[in-house]
Amino acid sequence: MAATGSQAPLGGTRVSASPAAAAGRPALPPLFDDKQAKVQRLITAKEKSGKTFSQIADEVGLTNVYTAQLFFNQQQLQPNTVAALRKAVPALTDDDVDDMQRVPHRSFNPEILQEPSLYRVHEAICHAGDSIKALINEHWGDGIMSGIGFFGTVDKAVGLDGEPRIIITLNGKFLAYTEQKVEGNIAQRKD
């Protein structure tokens, strides 16, 4: 059933002309316009707390990356964390907390790589990618790092010459590729 007027289909996404389209800019699907507005509300509430993501993370008991992802609508707020987050960020409204507890639409704006800090991380992974993959394969065999059972942190250190250093830790479960044996395929065709 198509949505008309102010009806909101799945996920509360309104089907209408976006503000970007009305302003003559390329429009993102309405889902992205809604997400952008939600993220702005959440970041505004965070800023009112006067705290950094790391400070909020320490109070809530989450990693700083996961905490930031909550505010960028990339992770789902779990019920057992609500009270601590509301205490850490009092400006969060009931609607904000309800939105944060919904399954997020995990996505990113493709223009994100135009931001220099993010492009440098992307570039570093690309340049070291073959080596990282070879090391993973040497240590564990053929497989990947899970993005589901995943922890990320950003920390700081001081280098040997006294320069500020950034430490980015990506900690994911190893998932081995499986040999696809016929007897293991529970969904095989019945002829």
XYZ file of C-alpha atoms in Angstrom:
191
model
C 0.000 0.000 0.000
C 1.500 3.346 -0.989
C 1.687 6.127 1.543
C 0.008 9.388 0.769
C -0.004 12.758 2.452
C 1.256 12.520 6.001
C 0.935 8.755 6.422
C 4.170 7.111 7.504
C 4.989 3.619 6.201
C 7.518 1.232 7.777
C 9.933 2.794 10.230
C 8.042 6.081 10.385
C 9.469 7.211 7.059
C 7.298 9.770 5.310
C 6.946 9.589 1.549
C 7.045 13.198 0.402
C 9.316 15.716 -1.239
C 12.400 16.149 0.901
C 13.666 19.549 2.091
C 16.774 18.917 -0.022
C 14.653 18.456 -3.152
C 12.615 21.554 -2.327
C 15.875 23.511 -2.028
C 17.037 22.261 -5.442
C 19.680 19.897 -3.994
C 19.811 16.194 -4.880
C 17.330 14.488 -2.597
C 18.145 11.513 -0.437
C 15.372 8.976 0.012
C 12.968 10.141 2.756
C 14.441 7.561 5.117
C 17.757 9.406 5.009
C 16.114 12.807 5.496
C 14.320 11.428 8.576
C 17.547 9.874 9.862
C 19.431 13.139 9.413
C 16.810 15.025 11.447
C 16.857 12.332 14.149
C 20.652 12.417 14.362
C 20.602 16.207 14.644
C 18.155 15.990 17.577
C 20.301 13.377 19.315
C 23.543 15.314 18.799
C 21.862 18.488 20.107
C 20.810 16.609 23.264
C 24.366 15.303 23.662
C 25.825 18.803 23.240
C 23.472 20.141 25.937
C 25.049 17.652 28.352
C 28.442 19.300 27.796
C 30.016 15.837 27.688
C 32.161 14.058 25.135
C 31.162 10.699 23.684
C 33.933 9.126 25.786
C 32.599 10.702 28.986
C 29.088 9.473 28.204
C 30.493 6.024 27.355
C 32.288 5.832 30.708
C 29.077 6.721 32.556
C 26.968 4.263 30.565
C 29.461 1.372 30.422
C 29.788 1.162 26.630
C 32.707 1.701 24.272
C 33.095 5.247 23.008
C 32.566 4.159 19.395
C 29.330 2.300 20.223
C 28.119 5.277 22.245
C 28.754 7.646 19.334
C 27.018 5.178 16.998
C 23.909 5.377 19.185
C 23.757 9.134 18.585
C 24.373 8.695 14.839
C 21.573 6.078 14.661
C 23.972 3.291 13.681
C 23.315 1.076 16.729
C 20.260 0.146 18.779
C 19.917 1.323 22.382
C 19.235 -1.701 24.579
C 16.630 -1.500 27.368
C 19.179 -2.213 30.119
C 21.187 0.880 29.079
C 18.322 3.392 28.895
C 18.433 4.600 32.512
C 22.191 5.209 32.492
C 22.029 7.033 29.149
C 19.146 9.243 30.296
C 21.118 10.104 33.434
C 24.227 10.915 31.370
C 22.286 12.926 28.751
C 19.242 14.455 30.485
C 18.129 16.400 27.378
C 17.132 13.167 25.603
C 13.349 13.164 25.249
C 11.050 10.148 25.523
C 10.706 10.239 21.721
C 14.511 10.319 21.318
C 14.937 7.293 23.574
C 12.101 5.461 21.788
C 13.767 6.194 18.430
C 17.141 5.002 19.734
C 15.575 1.685 20.803
C 14.202 0.944 17.320
C 16.257 -1.164 14.942
C 18.345 1.434 13.098
C 18.714 1.774 9.359
C 22.474 1.289 9.307
C 23.763 3.272 6.409
C 26.123 6.068 5.595
C 26.203 9.024 3.298
C 28.593 8.196 0.426
C 29.946 11.741 0.683
C 31.402 10.829 4.087
C 34.758 10.029 2.476
C 35.109 13.684 1.519
C 35.707 14.433 5.205
C 39.528 14.345 5.613
C 39.646 12.522 8.972
C 37.451 9.725 7.659
C 39.231 9.559 4.323
C 42.583 9.084 6.099
C 41.189 6.094 8.026
C 39.764 4.678 4.784
C 43.089 5.278 3.024
C 45.073 3.616 5.822
C 42.843 0.527 5.693
C 43.091 0.393 1.893
C 46.888 0.695 1.900
C 47.301 -1.888 4.661
C 44.356 -4.044 3.536
C 46.277 -6.803 1.741
C 48.685 -7.068 4.678
C 45.878 -7.110 7.249
C 44.066 -9.836 5.280
C 47.288 -11.887 4.982
C 47.856 -11.642 8.735
C 44.262 -12.680 9.475
C 44.653 -15.661 7.141
C 48.019 -16.640 8.691
C 46.623 -16.519 12.222
C 43.152 -18.001 11.722
C 42.767 -19.300 8.166
C 40.221 -18.294 5.538
C 37.649 -15.992 7.078
C 36.615 -12.480 8.013
C 36.231 -10.191 11.014
C 32.622 -9.946 12.146
C 30.918 -6.575 12.161
C 28.244 -8.022 14.474
C 30.290 -9.279 17.445
C 32.392 -6.135 17.126
C 33.931 -3.590 19.476
C 35.552 -0.338 18.421
C 37.374 2.257 20.477
C 39.210 5.481 19.762
C 41.879 6.493 22.253
C 44.804 8.866 22.408
C 48.457 8.467 23.239
C 51.670 10.473 23.082
C 54.307 9.425 20.557
C 58.056 9.138 21.090
C 58.588 12.732 19.961
C 55.775 14.059 22.159
C 53.274 14.250 19.280
C 49.613 13.401 19.845
C 48.730 9.952 18.465
C 45.358 8.400 17.606
C 44.688 4.773 18.511
C 41.798 3.108 16.679
C 41.017 -0.432 17.802
C 38.730 -2.668 15.750
C 38.001 -5.840 17.711
C 35.812 -8.358 15.902
C 35.104 -12.058 16.164
C 36.763 -14.259 13.528
C 34.260 -15.980 11.248
C 35.653 -18.825 9.151
C 34.340 -19.517 5.677
C 32.809 -22.977 5.531
C 33.200 -25.716 2.982
C 29.745 -26.143 1.481
C 29.194 -29.881 1.801
C 25.891 -31.217 0.516
C 25.058 -32.980 3.788
C 25.367 -29.673 5.651
C 22.892 -27.883 3.381
C 19.616 -28.166 5.251
C 17.842 -26.152 2.547
C 18.855 -28.342 -0.368
C 16.418 -29.020 -3.188
C 14.223 -32.080 -3.102
C 13.947 -33.560 -6.594
